[in-house]
Amino acid sequence: MTSAFDSHELGGKRLANRIAMAPMTRSRAYGPGATPTDAMATYYAQRASAGLIISEGVQPSVVGQGYPHTPGLHSDEQVAAWRTVTDAVHAKGGVIFAQLMHAGRIGHPSLLPDGLTPVGPSAVAPAGQIYTSQGPQDFTTPRELTEQEITETIRDFATAARNAIAAGFDGVEIHGANGYLVHQFLSANANQRTDAWGGTVEGRIRFGAEVAAAVADAIGAERVGFRISPSNPYNDIVEDETDAVYVALVDRLAPLSLAYLHLVESADRDLTRRLRKEWPTTFILNPFTHPAPTGPEALELIEDGTADVIAFGALFLANPDLPVRLAAGGPFNSPDPAAFFGGDHRGYTDYPTLA
């Protein structure tokens, strides 16, 4: 029987275990030009015992930024600063992928330079507010991307992927979940286009599929993962034809032979099983455990074959040496939801690695 503590081959890399650290926004890129800081190198190195670390969301372009102090991978300075992070993780024997996250309509003009405004598939404002350096602000109506700009955005993802490899990352994950740009194209309310980038299931999956193909061509498919979150309403996403959309998307992605598919699960375990069956390479699962964070019991999903790798989020923040604690059956520091969802988006104070 396969265990969470067995090694696993992922895109030519041998993972020490089947426990992944999920991507989580930290908003700690206080360096000039949205560059990573020494504190970020310490944070990720503390968690290098994960079989795979997936970084916080990293914007592939200036206009892709959605929150204060989030890092980019679109400048030489950012590439150089990320090298400090990846070197620190590799020195501890870890494997780290950069999550490429274009926030799309989730953002605010005050976060962007030179009069830029958030963009999206359609000029439809999300409900709610966004945290900015001036406090909470209402979301604004994004500017609808032209077809030429869609093509340029796809190129931005590919360029950021090349930058990630230059910065020492072992690969990248395309963020197609949680209401950000790729997910916005998949949705029924954020994408109201009637051209070839919307309107039908094939139109709505096209952007994500072409981003994946461009990134795979840029750095090799074995270095590329793709994250999805079917039925996730976060960031004011409404989906219809959910099963049809995600089955079609997986059917488009599967022939690329990407390193992995990363599913943020809804309550629909049947869809999870269907996508697992259709996916040809590593299947990473962030299982549905709402309202509790993913806990040790999720490791059973590796033993029963539901997933190859389990991704932990909040528990990894509170327990930097989480794989050791999982193997020992605890003890576990309890995640602090008040800190995790704190007003400045910084969340936890990083615990030192504990024996």
mmCIF file of C-alpha atoms in Angstrom:
data_model
loop_
_atom_site.group_PDB
_atom_site.id
_atom_site.type_symbol
_atom_site.label_atom_id
_atom_site.label_comp_id
_atom_site.label_asym_id
_atom_site.label_seq_id
_atom_site.Cartn_x
_atom_site.Cartn_y
_atom_site.Cartn_z
ATOM 1 C CA MET A 1 0.000 0.000 0.000
ATOM 2 C CA THR A 2 1.309 3.434 -0.937
ATOM 3 C CA SER A 3 1.987 5.747 2.001
ATOM 4 C CA ALA A 4 2.247 9.521 2.240
ATOM 5 C CA PHE A 5 5.821 9.009 3.389
ATOM 6 C CA ASP A 6 6.893 7.111 0.281
ATOM 7 C CA SER A 7 8.917 8.993 -2.329
ATOM 8 C CA HIS A 8 7.292 10.012 -5.601
ATOM 9 C CA GLU A 9 8.563 10.862 -9.081
ATOM 10 C CA LEU A 10 7.310 14.218 -10.332
ATOM 11 C CA GLY A 11 8.515 15.499 -13.682
ATOM 12 C CA GLY A 12 11.948 13.979 -13.292
ATOM 13 C CA LYS A 13 12.283 15.097 -9.666
ATOM 14 C CA ARG A 14 12.157 12.613 -6.808
ATOM 15 C CA LEU A 15 9.960 13.983 -4.022
ATOM 16 C CA ALA A 16 10.971 12.816 -0.558
ATOM 17 C CA ASN A 17 7.316 12.293 0.392
ATOM 18 C CA ARG A 18 3.802 12.819 -0.956
ATOM 19 C CA ILE A 19 3.002 15.839 1.205
ATOM 20 C CA ALA A 20 2.812 19.197 -0.581
ATOM 21 C CA MET A 21 2.718 22.689 0.833
ATOM 22 C CA ALA A 22 -0.193 24.433 -0.858
ATOM 23 C CA PRO A 23 0.260 27.917 -2.357
ATOM 24 C CA MET A 24 -0.785 30.656 0.064
ATOM 25 C CA THR A 25 -0.650 34.415 -0.419
ATOM 26 C CA ARG A 26 1.713 35.965 2.139
ATOM 27 C CA SER A 27 2.099 39.589 0.919
ATOM 28 C CA ARG A 28 5.667 39.879 2.173
ATOM 29 C CA ALA A 29 7.473 41.043 -0.963
ATOM 30 C CA TYR A 30 8.497 44.338 0.624
ATOM 31 C CA GLY A 31 11.597 44.693 -1.545
ATOM 32 C CA PRO A 32 11.740 47.279 -4.351
ATOM 33 C CA GLY A 33 9.777 46.324 -7.441
ATOM 34 C CA ALA A 34 7.799 43.537 -5.715
ATOM 35 C CA THR A 35 10.946 41.520 -5.038
ATOM 36 C CA PRO A 36 11.178 38.683 -2.492
ATOM 37 C CA THR A 37 12.936 39.357 0.804
ATOM 38 C CA ASP A 38 15.239 37.421 3.111
ATOM 39 C CA ALA A 39 12.267 36.677 5.366
ATOM 40 C CA MET A 40 10.638 34.822 2.477
ATOM 41 C CA ALA A 41 13.762 32.704 1.992
ATOM 42 C CA THR A 42 13.630 31.775 5.684
ATOM 43 C CA TYR A 43 9.905 31.017 5.507
ATOM 44 C CA TYR A 44 10.202 28.606 2.579
ATOM 45 C CA ALA A 45 13.420 26.981 3.813
ATOM 46 C CA GLN A 46 11.701 26.226 7.131
ATOM 47 C CA ARG A 47 9.188 24.132 5.164
ATOM 48 C CA ALA A 48 11.616 22.355 2.827
ATOM 49 C CA SER A 49 10.764 18.952 4.309
ATOM 50 C CA ALA A 50 7.607 19.031 2.171
ATOM 51 C CA GLY A 51 7.852 16.687 -0.767
ATOM 52 C CA LEU A 52 6.832 19.686 -2.877
ATOM 53 C CA ILE A 53 6.510 23.369 -2.007
ATOM 54 C CA ILE A 54 4.198 25.399 -4.242
ATOM 55 C CA SER A 55 4.942 29.074 -3.744
ATOM 56 C CA GLU A 56 2.510 31.841 -3.052
ATOM 57 C CA GLY A 57 0.924 33.328 -6.159
ATOM 58 C CA VAL A 58 3.464 35.218 -8.281
ATOM 59 C CA GLN A 59 2.229 37.734 -10.844
ATOM 60 C CA PRO A 60 3.504 37.150 -14.398
ATOM 61 C CA SER A 61 3.110 40.832 -15.315
ATOM 62 C CA VAL A 62 2.660 44.210 -13.659
ATOM 63 C CA VAL A 63 -1.084 44.282 -14.331
ATOM 64 C CA GLY A 64 -1.445 40.764 -12.907
ATOM 65 C CA GLN A 65 -0.973 41.981 -9.321
ATOM 66 C CA GLY A 66 -4.034 41.700 -7.097
ATOM 67 C CA TYR A 67 -2.839 42.378 -3.541
ATOM 68 C CA PRO A 68 -0.261 44.584 -1.808
ATOM 69 C CA HIS A 69 3.314 43.323 -1.571
ATOM 70 C CA THR A 70 2.875 40.218 -3.692
ATOM 71 C CA PRO A 71 5.959 39.133 -5.665
ATOM 72 C CA GLY A 72 6.443 39.055 -9.409
ATOM 73 C CA LEU A 73 8.499 37.151 -11.957
ATOM 74 C CA HIS A 74 8.561 39.720 -14.736
ATOM 75 C CA SER A 75 11.796 41.648 -14.043
ATOM 76 C CA ASP A 76 15.491 40.835 -13.746
ATOM 77 C CA GLU A 77 15.476 42.131 -10.169
ATOM 78 C CA GLN A 78 12.687 39.734 -9.220
ATOM 79 C CA VAL A 79 14.497 36.781 -10.809
ATOM 80 C CA ALA A 80 17.653 37.581 -8.854
ATOM 81 C CA ALA A 81 15.756 37.968 -5.573
ATOM 82 C CA TRP A 82 13.873 34.704 -6.036
ATOM 83 C CA ARG A 83 17.226 32.935 -6.467
ATOM 84 C CA THR A 84 17.880 33.581 -2.752
ATOM 85 C CA VAL A 85 14.633 31.765 -1.930
ATOM 86 C CA THR A 86 15.169 28.779 -4.194
ATOM 87 C CA ASP A 87 18.794 28.390 -3.085
ATOM 88 C CA ALA A 88 17.646 28.303 0.547
ATOM 89 C CA VAL A 89 15.054 25.614 -0.194
ATOM 90 C CA HIS A 90 17.462 23.503 -2.255
ATOM 91 C CA ALA A 91 20.103 23.753 0.478
ATOM 92 C CA LYS A 92 17.600 21.966 2.738
ATOM 93 C CA GLY A 93 16.894 19.313 0.093
ATOM 94 C CA GLY A 94 13.512 20.720 -0.943
ATOM 95 C CA VAL A 95 11.678 20.967 -4.277
ATOM 96 C CA ILE A 96 9.825 24.194 -5.064
ATOM 97 C CA PHE A 97 7.494 25.244 -7.896
ATOM 98 C CA ALA A 98 6.434 28.854 -8.488
ATOM 99 C CA GLN A 99 2.717 29.427 -8.772
ATOM 100 C CA LEU A 100 1.999 31.821 -11.648
ATOM 101 C CA MET A 101 -1.081 33.817 -10.666
ATOM 102 C CA HIS A 102 -2.601 36.602 -12.739
ATOM 103 C CA ALA A 103 -5.279 38.132 -10.511
ATOM 104 C CA GLY A 104 -7.330 39.488 -13.419
ATOM 105 C CA ARG A 105 -10.319 41.476 -12.176
ATOM 106 C CA ILE A 106 -9.390 40.803 -8.536
ATOM 107 C CA GLY A 107 -7.380 43.907 -7.772
ATOM 108 C CA HIS A 108 -7.560 47.676 -7.632
ATOM 109 C CA PRO A 109 -6.021 50.572 -9.604
ATOM 110 C CA SER A 110 -4.240 51.775 -6.434
ATOM 111 C CA LEU A 111 -2.133 48.608 -6.520
ATOM 112 C CA LEU A 112 -0.964 49.231 -10.072
ATOM 113 C CA PRO A 113 1.432 51.821 -11.521
ATOM 114 C CA ASP A 114 1.063 54.281 -14.376
ATOM 115 C CA GLY A 115 -2.710 54.480 -14.388
ATOM 116 C CA LEU A 116 -3.194 50.770 -15.124
ATOM 117 C CA THR A 117 -6.482 49.143 -14.180
ATOM 118 C CA PRO A 118 -7.342 45.481 -13.521
ATOM 119 C CA VAL A 119 -8.290 43.456 -16.591
ATOM 120 C CA GLY A 120 -10.584 40.510 -17.161
ATOM 121 C CA PRO A 121 -12.346 38.433 -19.794
ATOM 122 C CA SER A 122 -15.293 40.854 -19.660
ATOM 123 C CA ALA A 123 -16.023 44.252 -18.153
ATOM 124 C CA VAL A 124 -17.862 42.766 -15.161
ATOM 125 C CA ALA A 125 -16.957 43.934 -11.655
ATOM 126 C CA PRO A 126 -16.850 41.288 -8.924
ATOM 127 C CA ALA A 127 -18.973 41.853 -5.852
ATOM 128 C CA GLY A 128 -17.166 42.786 -2.671
ATOM 129 C CA GLN A 129 -13.997 44.572 -1.667
ATOM 130 C CA ILE A 130 -10.244 44.139 -2.022
ATOM 131 C CA TYR A 131 -7.629 44.908 0.610
ATOM 132 C CA THR A 132 -5.243 47.691 -0.440
ATOM 133 C CA SER A 133 -2.548 49.730 1.276
ATOM 134 C CA GLN A 134 -5.257 52.327 1.947
ATOM 135 C CA GLY A 135 -7.585 49.752 3.484
ATOM 136 C CA PRO A 136 -10.553 47.905 1.977
ATOM 137 C CA GLN A 137 -11.770 49.264 -1.372
ATOM 138 C CA ASP A 138 -14.696 48.287 -3.576
ATOM 139 C CA PHE A 139 -13.739 46.210 -6.585
ATOM 140 C CA THR A 140 -13.718 48.230 -9.784
ATOM 141 C CA THR A 141 -14.966 47.224 -13.208
ATOM 142 C CA PRO A 142 -12.072 45.586 -15.079
ATOM 143 C CA ARG A 143 -11.136 46.509 -18.602
ATOM 144 C CA GLU A 144 -12.063 43.748 -21.038
ATOM 145 C CA LEU A 145 -9.011 42.191 -22.655
ATOM 146 C CA THR A 146 -8.820 42.473 -26.417
ATOM 147 C CA GLU A 147 -7.898 39.388 -28.425
ATOM 148 C CA GLN A 148 -4.430 40.814 -28.983
ATOM 149 C CA GLU A 149 -4.049 41.427 -25.247
ATOM 150 C CA ILE A 150 -5.161 37.858 -24.515
ATOM 151 C CA THR A 151 -2.366 36.623 -26.762
ATOM 152 C CA GLU A 152 0.089 38.952 -25.008
ATOM 153 C CA THR A 153 -1.069 37.710 -21.605
ATOM 154 C CA ILE A 154 -0.440 34.123 -22.662
ATOM 155 C CA ARG A 155 3.078 35.188 -23.674
ATOM 156 C CA ASP A 156 3.496 36.843 -20.265
ATOM 157 C CA PHE A 157 2.818 33.495 -18.578
ATOM 158 C CA ALA A 158 5.413 31.785 -20.788
ATOM 159 C CA THR A 159 7.997 34.491 -20.111
ATOM 160 C CA ALA A 160 7.362 34.308 -16.364
ATOM 161 C CA ALA A 161 7.824 30.531 -16.535
ATOM 162 C CA ARG A 162 11.218 30.982 -18.177
ATOM 163 C CA ASN A 163 12.071 33.525 -15.495
ATOM 164 C CA ALA A 164 11.063 31.027 -12.818
ATOM 165 C CA ILE A 165 13.525 28.462 -14.148
ATOM 166 C CA ALA A 166 16.210 31.149 -14.367
ATOM 167 C CA ALA A 167 15.449 31.962 -10.716
ATOM 168 C CA GLY A 168 16.088 28.350 -9.725
ATOM 169 C CA PHE A 169 12.545 27.047 -9.368
ATOM 170 C CA ASP A 170 12.068 23.379 -10.217
ATOM 171 C CA GLY A 171 8.911 24.163 -12.143
ATOM 172 C CA VAL A 172 5.749 26.276 -12.165
ATOM 173 C CA GLU A 173 2.087 25.836 -11.346
ATOM 174 C CA ILE A 174 -0.488 27.701 -13.427
ATOM 175 C CA HIS A 175 -3.157 29.081 -11.099
ATOM 176 C CA GLY A 176 -6.471 28.240 -12.728
ATOM 177 C CA ALA A 177 -8.464 28.373 -9.490
ATOM 178 C CA ASN A 178 -9.948 30.585 -6.762
ATOM 179 C CA GLY A 179 -11.461 33.261 -8.969
ATOM 180 C CA TYR A 180 -8.320 34.615 -10.628
ATOM 181 C CA LEU A 181 -7.829 35.259 -14.338
ATOM 182 C CA VAL A 182 -7.743 31.692 -15.700
ATOM 183 C CA HIS A 183 -10.728 30.786 -13.516
ATOM 184 C CA GLN A 184 -12.519 33.943 -14.632
ATOM 185 C CA PHE A 185 -12.330 32.716 -18.225
ATOM 186 C CA LEU A 186 -13.822 29.379 -17.106
ATOM 187 C CA SER A 187 -16.721 30.998 -15.289
ATOM 188 C CA ALA A 188 -20.202 31.939 -16.436
ATOM 189 C CA ASN A 189 -20.438 35.369 -14.787
ATOM 190 C CA ALA A 190 -16.926 36.834 -15.221
ATOM 191 C CA ASN A 191 -16.672 35.650 -18.835
ATOM 192 C CA GLN A 192 -19.548 37.008 -20.906
ATOM 193 C CA ARG A 193 -17.666 37.011 -24.195
ATOM 194 C CA THR A 194 -19.298 35.789 -27.376
ATOM 195 C CA ASP A 195 -16.093 35.369 -29.381
ATOM 196 C CA ALA A 196 -13.767 32.330 -29.456
ATOM 197 C CA TRP A 197 -12.653 32.985 -25.860
ATOM 198 C CA GLY A 198 -16.100 32.499 -24.316
ATOM 199 C CA GLY A 199 -19.724 31.668 -24.999
ATOM 200 C CA THR A 200 -19.300 27.882 -25.124
ATOM 201 C CA VAL A 201 -17.506 25.285 -23.058
ATOM 202 C CA GLU A 202 -14.746 25.134 -25.649
ATOM 203 C CA GLY A 203 -14.456 28.902 -25.682
ATOM 204 C CA ARG A 204 -14.245 29.191 -21.910
ATOM 205 C CA ILE A 205 -11.530 26.559 -21.532
ATOM 206 C CA ARG A 206 -9.451 27.964 -24.393
ATOM 207 C CA PHE A 207 -7.486 30.537 -22.400
ATOM 208 C CA GLY A 208 -6.375 28.102 -19.702
ATOM 209 C CA ALA A 209 -5.508 25.441 -22.260
ATOM 210 C CA GLU A 210 -3.450 27.853 -24.355
ATOM 211 C CA VAL A 211 -1.626 29.203 -21.299
ATOM 212 C CA ALA A 212 -0.706 25.619 -20.366
ATOM 213 C CA ALA A 213 0.492 24.824 -23.881
ATOM 214 C CA ALA A 214 2.590 28.004 -24.089
ATOM 215 C CA VAL A 215 4.192 27.432 -20.684
ATOM 216 C CA ALA A 216 4.893 23.771 -21.467
ATOM 217 C CA ASP A 217 6.507 24.789 -24.742
ATOM 218 C CA ALA A 218 8.622 27.399 -22.916
ATOM 219 C CA ILE A 219 10.071 25.237 -20.133
ATOM 220 C CA GLY A 220 9.004 21.637 -20.800
ATOM 221 C CA ALA A 221 5.742 19.987 -19.786
ATOM 222 C CA GLU A 222 7.474 17.972 -17.054
ATOM 223 C CA ARG A 223 8.030 21.260 -15.192
ATOM 224 C CA VAL A 224 4.414 22.464 -15.351
ATOM 225 C CA GLY A 225 1.463 21.882 -13.030
ATOM 226 C CA PHE A 226 -2.083 23.241 -13.302
ATOM 227 C CA ARG A 227 -4.428 24.091 -10.412
ATOM 228 C CA ILE A 228 -8.233 24.078 -10.644
ATOM 229 C CA SER A 229 -11.109 24.562 -8.174
ATOM 230 C CA PRO A 230 -14.426 23.408 -9.681
ATOM 231 C CA SER A 231 -17.538 24.901 -8.052
ATOM 232 C CA ASN A 232 -15.495 27.305 -5.941
ATOM 233 C CA PRO A 233 -17.432 30.605 -5.625
ATOM 234 C CA TYR A 234 -14.482 32.474 -4.087
ATOM 235 C CA ASN A 235 -13.952 35.964 -5.548
ATOM 236 C CA ASP A 236 -17.530 36.067 -6.822
ATOM 237 C CA ILE A 237 -17.262 33.220 -9.319
ATOM 238 C CA VAL A 238 -20.420 31.622 -10.701
ATOM 239 C CA GLU A 239 -20.100 28.467 -12.786
ATOM 240 C CA ASP A 240 -22.575 26.545 -14.865
ATOM 241 C CA GLU A 241 -21.987 23.272 -16.692
ATOM 242 C CA THR A 242 -19.244 22.654 -14.127
ATOM 243 C CA ASP A 243 -18.678 18.980 -14.906
ATOM 244 C CA ALA A 244 -18.659 19.637 -18.653
ATOM 245 C CA VAL A 245 -16.215 22.553 -18.331
ATOM 246 C CA TYR A 246 -13.680 20.727 -16.164
ATOM 247 C CA VAL A 247 -13.871 17.411 -17.981
ATOM 248 C CA ALA A 248 -13.317 19.301 -21.254
ATOM 249 C CA LEU A 249 -10.430 21.254 -19.735
ATOM 250 C CA VAL A 250 -8.760 18.113 -18.428
ATOM 251 C CA ASP A 251 -9.258 16.462 -21.816
ATOM 252 C CA ARG A 252 -7.420 19.423 -23.413
ATOM 253 C CA LEU A 253 -4.623 19.404 -20.846
ATOM 254 C CA ALA A 254 -4.025 15.646 -20.614
ATOM 255 C CA PRO A 255 -2.225 15.254 -23.981
ATOM 256 C CA LEU A 256 0.325 17.880 -22.885
ATOM 257 C CA SER A 257 1.669 15.409 -20.258
ATOM 258 C CA LEU A 258 2.048 18.119 -17.628
ATOM 259 C CA ALA A 259 3.783 17.236 -14.364
ATOM 260 C CA TYR A 260 0.566 17.328 -12.358
ATOM 261 C CA LEU A 261 -3.011 18.439 -11.916
ATOM 262 C CA HIS A 262 -3.740 20.115 -8.564
ATOM 263 C CA LEU A 263 -7.404 19.960 -7.568
ATOM 264 C CA VAL A 264 -8.883 22.188 -4.874
ATOM 265 C CA GLU A 265 -11.846 19.978 -4.108
ATOM 266 C CA SER A 266 -15.446 21.016 -3.637
ATOM 267 C CA ALA A 267 -17.888 18.759 -1.846
ATOM 268 C CA ASP A 268 -18.228 16.725 -5.055
ATOM 269 C CA ARG A 269 -15.999 13.684 -4.538
ATOM 270 C CA ASP A 270 -17.547 12.055 -7.620
ATOM 271 C CA LEU A 271 -16.029 14.758 -9.849
ATOM 272 C CA THR A 272 -12.713 14.298 -8.047
ATOM 273 C CA ARG A 273 -12.743 10.592 -8.864
ATOM 274 C CA ARG A 274 -13.692 11.271 -12.473
ATOM 275 C CA LEU A 275 -10.885 13.786 -12.989
ATOM 276 C CA ARG A 276 -8.453 11.500 -11.199
ATOM 277 C CA LYS A 277 -9.346 8.696 -13.590
ATOM 278 C CA GLU A 278 -8.908 10.932 -16.650
ATOM 279 C CA TRP A 279 -5.614 12.512 -15.587
ATOM 280 C CA PRO A 280 -2.490 10.684 -16.884
ATOM 281 C CA THR A 281 0.225 11.985 -14.523
ATOM 282 C CA THR A 282 0.517 13.028 -10.859
ATOM 283 C CA PHE A 283 -2.756 14.018 -9.201
ATOM 284 C CA ILE A 284 -2.414 16.440 -6.265
ATOM 285 C CA LEU A 285 -5.476 16.916 -4.069
ATOM 286 C CA ASN A 286 -6.321 19.695 -1.649
ATOM 287 C CA PRO A 287 -9.314 17.835 -0.195
ATOM 288 C CA PHE A 288 -12.620 19.360 0.864
ATOM 289 C CA THR A 289 -12.566 19.624 4.661
ATOM 290 C CA HIS A 290 -14.528 22.869 5.206
ATOM 291 C CA PRO A 291 -14.779 24.435 7.725
ATOM 292 C CA ALA A 292 -11.710 22.752 9.237
ATOM 293 C CA PRO A 293 -8.264 22.956 7.614
ATOM 294 C CA THR A 294 -6.907 19.833 5.956
ATOM 295 C CA GLY A 295 -5.712 17.516 8.722
ATOM 296 C CA PRO A 296 -3.792 14.250 9.188
ATOM 297 C CA GLU A 297 -6.801 12.127 8.236
ATOM 298 C CA ALA A 298 -6.407 13.346 4.635
ATOM 299 C CA LEU A 299 -3.372 11.087 4.240
ATOM 300 C CA GLU A 300 -5.786 8.169 3.883
ATOM 301 C CA LEU A 301 -6.623 9.541 0.419
ATOM 302 C CA ILE A 302 -3.148 8.543 -0.715
ATOM 303 C CA GLU A 303 -3.492 5.074 0.761
ATOM 304 C CA ASP A 304 -6.827 4.444 -1.001
ATOM 305 C CA GLY A 305 -5.576 5.822 -4.324
ATOM 306 C CA THR A 306 -7.749 8.941 -4.476
ATOM 307 C CA ALA A 307 -4.625 11.082 -4.906
ATOM 308 C CA ASP A 308 -0.885 10.756 -5.414
ATOM 309 C CA VAL A 309 -0.035 13.780 -3.261
ATOM 310 C CA ILE A 310 -2.012 15.691 -0.605
ATOM 311 C CA ALA A 311 -1.608 19.473 -0.318
ATOM 312 C CA PHE A 312 -1.800 21.082 3.127
ATOM 313 C CA GLY A 313 -2.312 24.798 3.629
ATOM 314 C CA ALA A 314 -2.982 26.318 7.060
ATOM 315 C CA LEU A 315 -1.505 23.349 8.924
ATOM 316 C CA PHE A 316 1.788 23.943 7.109
ATOM 317 C CA LEU A 317 1.828 27.563 8.233
ATOM 318 C CA ALA A 318 1.458 26.572 11.875
ATOM 319 C CA ASN A 319 3.819 23.587 11.599
ATOM 320 C CA PRO A 320 6.856 24.253 9.373
ATOM 321 C CA ASP A 321 8.088 20.679 9.931
ATOM 322 C CA LEU A 322 4.675 19.215 9.105
ATOM 323 C CA PRO A 323 5.843 15.951 7.433
ATOM 324 C CA VAL A 324 7.806 15.034 10.573
ATOM 325 C CA ARG A 325 4.801 15.735 12.762
ATOM 326 C CA LEU A 326 2.455 13.811 10.472
ATOM 327 C CA ALA A 327 4.767 10.798 10.570
ATOM 328 C CA ALA A 328 4.893 10.976 14.371
ATOM 329 C CA GLY A 329 1.154 11.531 14.763
ATOM 330 C CA GLY A 330 1.699 15.030 16.198
ATOM 331 C CA PRO A 331 1.773 17.174 18.199
ATOM 332 C CA PHE A 332 0.432 19.917 15.963
ATOM 333 C CA ASN A 333 0.323 23.663 16.481
ATOM 334 C CA SER A 334 -3.231 24.838 15.814
ATOM 335 C CA PRO A 335 -3.723 27.226 12.887
ATOM 336 C CA ASP A 336 -4.968 30.634 13.966
ATOM 337 C CA PRO A 337 -7.747 31.723 11.598
ATOM 338 C CA ALA A 338 -7.728 35.259 12.985
ATOM 339 C CA ALA A 339 -4.070 35.615 12.093
ATOM 340 C CA PHE A 340 -4.379 33.820 8.762
ATOM 341 C CA PHE A 341 -7.109 36.162 7.590
ATOM 342 C CA GLY A 342 -5.626 39.204 9.313
ATOM 343 C CA GLY A 343 -6.182 42.654 7.908
ATOM 344 C CA ASP A 344 -2.674 43.102 6.555
ATOM 345 C CA HIS A 345 -2.717 39.710 4.782
ATOM 346 C CA ARG A 346 0.549 38.707 6.417
ATOM 347 C CA GLY A 347 -1.026 36.065 8.629
ATOM 348 C CA TYR A 348 1.069 33.944 10.911
ATOM 349 C CA THR A 349 4.251 34.740 12.694
ATOM 350 C CA ASP A 350 6.569 32.046 11.398
ATOM 351 C CA TYR A 351 7.180 29.429 14.024
ATOM 352 C CA PRO A 352 10.736 28.129 14.359
ATOM 353 C CA THR A 353 11.214 24.542 13.256
ATOM 354 C CA LEU A 354 10.416 22.389 16.266
ATOM 355 C CA ALA A 355 11.727 18.913 17.086
#
